[in-house]
PDB file of C-alpha atoms in Angstrom:
ATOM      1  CA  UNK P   3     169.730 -50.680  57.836  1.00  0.00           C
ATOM      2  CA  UNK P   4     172.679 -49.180  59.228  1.00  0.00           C
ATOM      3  CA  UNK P   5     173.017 -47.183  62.404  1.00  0.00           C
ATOM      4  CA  UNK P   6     176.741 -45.895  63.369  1.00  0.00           C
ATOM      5  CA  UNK P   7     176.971 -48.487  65.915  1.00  0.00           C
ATOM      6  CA  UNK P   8     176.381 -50.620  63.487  1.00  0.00           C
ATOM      7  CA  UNK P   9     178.932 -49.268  60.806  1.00  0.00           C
ATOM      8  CA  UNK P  10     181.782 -49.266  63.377  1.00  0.00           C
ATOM      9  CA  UNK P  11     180.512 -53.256  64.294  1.00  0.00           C
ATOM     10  CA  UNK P  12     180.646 -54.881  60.624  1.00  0.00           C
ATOM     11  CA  UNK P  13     183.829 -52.470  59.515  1.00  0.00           C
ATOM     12  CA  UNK P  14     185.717 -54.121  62.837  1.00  0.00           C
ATOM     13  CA  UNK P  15     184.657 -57.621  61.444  1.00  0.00           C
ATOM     14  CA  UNK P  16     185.841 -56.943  57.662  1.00  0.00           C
ATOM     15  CA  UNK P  17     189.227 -55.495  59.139  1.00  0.00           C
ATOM     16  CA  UNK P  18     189.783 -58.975  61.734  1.00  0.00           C
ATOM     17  CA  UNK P  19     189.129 -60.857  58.595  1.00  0.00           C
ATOM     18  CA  UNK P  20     191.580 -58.909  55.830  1.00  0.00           C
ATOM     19  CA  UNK P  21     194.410 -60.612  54.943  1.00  0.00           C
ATOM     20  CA  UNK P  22     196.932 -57.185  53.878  1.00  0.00           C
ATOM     21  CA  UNK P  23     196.163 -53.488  54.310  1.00  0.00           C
ATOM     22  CA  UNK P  24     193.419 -52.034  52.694  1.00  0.00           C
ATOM     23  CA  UNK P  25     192.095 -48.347  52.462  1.00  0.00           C
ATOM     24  CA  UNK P  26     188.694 -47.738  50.933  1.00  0.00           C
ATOM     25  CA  UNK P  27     186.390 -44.646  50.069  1.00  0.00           C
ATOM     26  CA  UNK P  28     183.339 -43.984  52.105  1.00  0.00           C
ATOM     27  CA  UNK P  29     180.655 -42.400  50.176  1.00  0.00           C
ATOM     28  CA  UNK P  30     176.903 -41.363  50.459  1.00  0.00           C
ATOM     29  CA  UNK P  31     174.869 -42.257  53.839  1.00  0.00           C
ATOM     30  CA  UNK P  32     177.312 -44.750  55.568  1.00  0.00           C
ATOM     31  CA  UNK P  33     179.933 -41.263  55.527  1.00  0.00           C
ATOM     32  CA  UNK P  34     176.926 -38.807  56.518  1.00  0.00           C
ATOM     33  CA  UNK P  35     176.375 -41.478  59.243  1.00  0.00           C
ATOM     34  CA  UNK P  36     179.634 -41.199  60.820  1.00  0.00           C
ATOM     35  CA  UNK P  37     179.522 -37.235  60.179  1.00  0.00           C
ATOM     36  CA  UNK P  38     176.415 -36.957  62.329  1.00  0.00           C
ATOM     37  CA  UNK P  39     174.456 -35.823  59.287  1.00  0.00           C
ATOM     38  CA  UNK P  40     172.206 -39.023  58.940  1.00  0.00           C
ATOM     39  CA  UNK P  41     171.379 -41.131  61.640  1.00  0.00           C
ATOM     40  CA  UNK P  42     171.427 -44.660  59.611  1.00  0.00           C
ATOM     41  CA  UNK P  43     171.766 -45.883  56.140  1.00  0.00           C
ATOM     42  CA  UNK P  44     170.239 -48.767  53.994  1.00  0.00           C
ATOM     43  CA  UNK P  45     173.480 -49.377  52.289  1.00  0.00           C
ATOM     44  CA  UNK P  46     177.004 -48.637  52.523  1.00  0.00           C
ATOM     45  CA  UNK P  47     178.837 -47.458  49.171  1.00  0.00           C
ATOM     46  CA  UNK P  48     182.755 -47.824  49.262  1.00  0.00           C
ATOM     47  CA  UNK P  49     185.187 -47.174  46.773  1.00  0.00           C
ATOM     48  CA  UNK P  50     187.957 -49.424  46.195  1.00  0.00           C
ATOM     49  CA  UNK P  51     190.684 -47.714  44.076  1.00  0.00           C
ATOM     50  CA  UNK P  52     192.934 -51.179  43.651  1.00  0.00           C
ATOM     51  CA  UNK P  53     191.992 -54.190  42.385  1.00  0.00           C
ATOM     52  CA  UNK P  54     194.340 -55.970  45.179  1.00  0.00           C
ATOM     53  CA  UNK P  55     193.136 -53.995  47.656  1.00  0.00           C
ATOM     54  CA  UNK P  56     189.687 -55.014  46.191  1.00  0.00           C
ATOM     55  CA  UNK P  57     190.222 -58.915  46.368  1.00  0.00           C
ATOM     56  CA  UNK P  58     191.197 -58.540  50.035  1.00  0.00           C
ATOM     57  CA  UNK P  59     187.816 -56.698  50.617  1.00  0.00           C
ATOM     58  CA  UNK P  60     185.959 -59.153  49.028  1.00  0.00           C
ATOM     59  CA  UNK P  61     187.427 -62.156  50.991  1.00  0.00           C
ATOM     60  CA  UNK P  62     186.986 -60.140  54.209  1.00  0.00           C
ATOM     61  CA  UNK P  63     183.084 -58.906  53.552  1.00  0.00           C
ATOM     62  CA  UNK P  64     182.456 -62.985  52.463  1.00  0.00           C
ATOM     63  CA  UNK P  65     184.200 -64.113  55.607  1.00  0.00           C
ATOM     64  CA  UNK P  66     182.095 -61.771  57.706  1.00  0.00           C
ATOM     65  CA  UNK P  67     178.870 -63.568  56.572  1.00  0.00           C
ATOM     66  CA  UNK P  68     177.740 -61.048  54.452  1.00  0.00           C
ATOM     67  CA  UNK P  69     176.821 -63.045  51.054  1.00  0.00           C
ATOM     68  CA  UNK P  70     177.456 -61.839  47.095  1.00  0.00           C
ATOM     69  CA  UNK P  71     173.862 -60.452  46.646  1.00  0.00           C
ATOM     70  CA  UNK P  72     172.617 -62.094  42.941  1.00  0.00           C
ATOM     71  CA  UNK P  73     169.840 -60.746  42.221  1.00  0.00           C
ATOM     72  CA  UNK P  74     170.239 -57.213  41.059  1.00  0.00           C
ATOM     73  CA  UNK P  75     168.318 -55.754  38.323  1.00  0.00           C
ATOM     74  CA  UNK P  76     168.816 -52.010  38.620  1.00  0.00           C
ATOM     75  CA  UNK P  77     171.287 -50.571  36.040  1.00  0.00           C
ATOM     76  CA  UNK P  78     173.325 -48.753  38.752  1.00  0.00           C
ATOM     77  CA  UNK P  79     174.628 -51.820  40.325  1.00  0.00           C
ATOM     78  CA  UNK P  80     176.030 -52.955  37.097  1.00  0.00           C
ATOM     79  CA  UNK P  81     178.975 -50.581  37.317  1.00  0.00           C
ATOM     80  CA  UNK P  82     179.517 -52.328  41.106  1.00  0.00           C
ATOM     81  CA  UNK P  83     182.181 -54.795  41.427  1.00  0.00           C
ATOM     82  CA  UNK P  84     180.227 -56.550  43.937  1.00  0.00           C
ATOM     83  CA  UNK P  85     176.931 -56.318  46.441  1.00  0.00           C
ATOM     84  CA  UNK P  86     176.716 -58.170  49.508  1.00  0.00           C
ATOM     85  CA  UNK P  87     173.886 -58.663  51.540  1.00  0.00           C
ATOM     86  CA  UNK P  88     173.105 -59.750  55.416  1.00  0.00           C
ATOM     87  CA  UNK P  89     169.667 -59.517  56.475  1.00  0.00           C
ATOM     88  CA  UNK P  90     168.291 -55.959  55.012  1.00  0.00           C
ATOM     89  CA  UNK P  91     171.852 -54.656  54.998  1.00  0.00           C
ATOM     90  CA  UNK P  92     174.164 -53.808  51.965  1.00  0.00           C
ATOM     91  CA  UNK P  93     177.396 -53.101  51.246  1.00  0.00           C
ATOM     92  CA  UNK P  94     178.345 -52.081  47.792  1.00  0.00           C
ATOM     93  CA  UNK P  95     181.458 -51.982  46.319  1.00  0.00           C
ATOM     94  CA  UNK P  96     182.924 -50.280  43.428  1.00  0.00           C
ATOM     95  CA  UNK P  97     185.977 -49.768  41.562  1.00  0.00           C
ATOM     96  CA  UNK P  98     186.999 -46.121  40.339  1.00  0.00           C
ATOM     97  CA  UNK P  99     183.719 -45.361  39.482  1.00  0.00           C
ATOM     98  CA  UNK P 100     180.192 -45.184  40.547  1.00  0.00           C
ATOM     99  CA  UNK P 101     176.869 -45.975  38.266  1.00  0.00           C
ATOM    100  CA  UNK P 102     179.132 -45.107  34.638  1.00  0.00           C
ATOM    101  CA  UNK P 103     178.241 -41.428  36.888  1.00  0.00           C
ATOM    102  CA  UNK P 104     181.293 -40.421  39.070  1.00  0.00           C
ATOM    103  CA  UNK P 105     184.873 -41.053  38.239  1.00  0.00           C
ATOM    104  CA  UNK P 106     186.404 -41.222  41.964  1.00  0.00           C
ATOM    105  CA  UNK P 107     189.192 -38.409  40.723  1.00  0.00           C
ATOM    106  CA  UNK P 108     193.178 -38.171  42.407  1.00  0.00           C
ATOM    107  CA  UNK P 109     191.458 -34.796  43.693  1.00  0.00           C
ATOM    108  CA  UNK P 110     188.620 -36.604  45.529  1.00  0.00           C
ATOM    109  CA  UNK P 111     191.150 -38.833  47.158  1.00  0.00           C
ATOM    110  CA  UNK P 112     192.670 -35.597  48.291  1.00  0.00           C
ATOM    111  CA  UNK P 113     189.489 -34.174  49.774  1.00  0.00           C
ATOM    112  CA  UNK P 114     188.639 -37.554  51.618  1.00  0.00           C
ATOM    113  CA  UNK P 115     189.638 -37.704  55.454  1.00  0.00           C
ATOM    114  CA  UNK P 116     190.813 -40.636  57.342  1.00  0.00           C
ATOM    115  CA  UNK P 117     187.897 -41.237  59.507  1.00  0.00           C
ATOM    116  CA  UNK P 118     189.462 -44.528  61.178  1.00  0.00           C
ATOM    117  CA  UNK P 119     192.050 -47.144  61.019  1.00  0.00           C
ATOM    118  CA  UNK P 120     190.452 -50.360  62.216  1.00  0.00           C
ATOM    119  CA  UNK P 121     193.227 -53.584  62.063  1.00  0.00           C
ATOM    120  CA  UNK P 122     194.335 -53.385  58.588  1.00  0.00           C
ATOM    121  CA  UNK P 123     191.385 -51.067  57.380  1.00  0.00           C
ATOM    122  CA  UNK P 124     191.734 -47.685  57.029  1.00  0.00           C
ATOM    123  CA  UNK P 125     188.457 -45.693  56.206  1.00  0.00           C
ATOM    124  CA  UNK P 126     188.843 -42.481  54.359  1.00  0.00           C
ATOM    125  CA  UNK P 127     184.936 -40.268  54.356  1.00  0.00           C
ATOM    126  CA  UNK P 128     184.510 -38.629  51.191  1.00  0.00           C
ATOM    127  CA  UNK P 129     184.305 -34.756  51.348  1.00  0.00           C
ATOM    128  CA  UNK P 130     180.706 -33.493  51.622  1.00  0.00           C
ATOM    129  CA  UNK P 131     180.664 -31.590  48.464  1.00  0.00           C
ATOM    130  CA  UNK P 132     181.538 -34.793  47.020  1.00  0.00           C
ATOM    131  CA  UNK P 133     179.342 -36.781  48.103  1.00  0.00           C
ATOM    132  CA  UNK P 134     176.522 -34.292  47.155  1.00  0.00           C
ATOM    133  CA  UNK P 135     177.731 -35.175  43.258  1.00  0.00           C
TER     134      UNK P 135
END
C-alpha cells in the first residue's frame, strides 16, 4: 500500500536513479492520493507515452529495488508494459493505453496537470473526469 508520504518517497528514488528526463501520467488512486481524494493506494498506474522515456523508467523503478513482478495472470496486466513489485506495493506501467480499455488521447495529455517535478521526473495527475473512465 501506498500512503502520499509514501508516493512522494519512491517517486524521489525513481527520479535520483533516471538517467534523462522523463514525464509520466498519473492515473487512478496514486493521483486521487495526491488530490486528497484517497488516503492510500495498493498500486500506482502511470502512463508512459514514449518508449525512451519508458526504458529510462524501467531502469530507474529496477534500480530502486522494486523487482519486474512475474507472476501475473489477470488479463488487464497484459496490456502493461511492465509490473514491479516491493513488498505489497505496485507500480504499473503502461504504454498509450490501459487494459486494450483507454487510449491515453493528445486531449487527456491536455487535461493532465503537472503535479511535481522531482530531479528529472516530472509527474503530470490525470484530470478527474479522466480518471473516472
Amino acid at each position: 500500500m501506498f500512503d502520499k508520504n509514501d508516493l512522494e518517497s519512491w517517486i524521489s528514488a525513481v527520479a535520483k536513479k533516471l538517467e534523462r528526463e522523463c514525464s509520466v501520467y498519473m492515473i487512478g488512486g496514486g493521483a486521487m492520493s495526491f488530490r486528497g481524494l484517497k488516503t492510500a493506494t495498493k498500486d500506482v498506474d502511470l502512463i508512459a507515452t514514449d518508449k525512451k522515456e519508458f526504458e529510462a523508467l524501467d531502469n530507474a523503478i529496477l534500480s530502486a529495488g522494486f523487482a519486474r513482478a512475474t507472476d501475473l495472470e489477470d488479463e488487464f496486466y497484459l496490456t502493461a508494459l511492465s509490473v514491479y513489485e516491493k513488498g505489497d506495493s505496485r507500480i504499473d506501467v503502461f504504454l498509450n493505453e490501459v487494459g486494450k480499455m483507454l487510449k491515453f488521447s493528445s486531449n487527456m495529455k491536455k487535461r493532465a496537470s503537472l503535479f511535481k517535478e522531482y530531479d528529472k521526473l516530472k509527474i503530470f495527475l490525470a484530470s478527474n473526469e479522466d480518471i473516472f473512465l
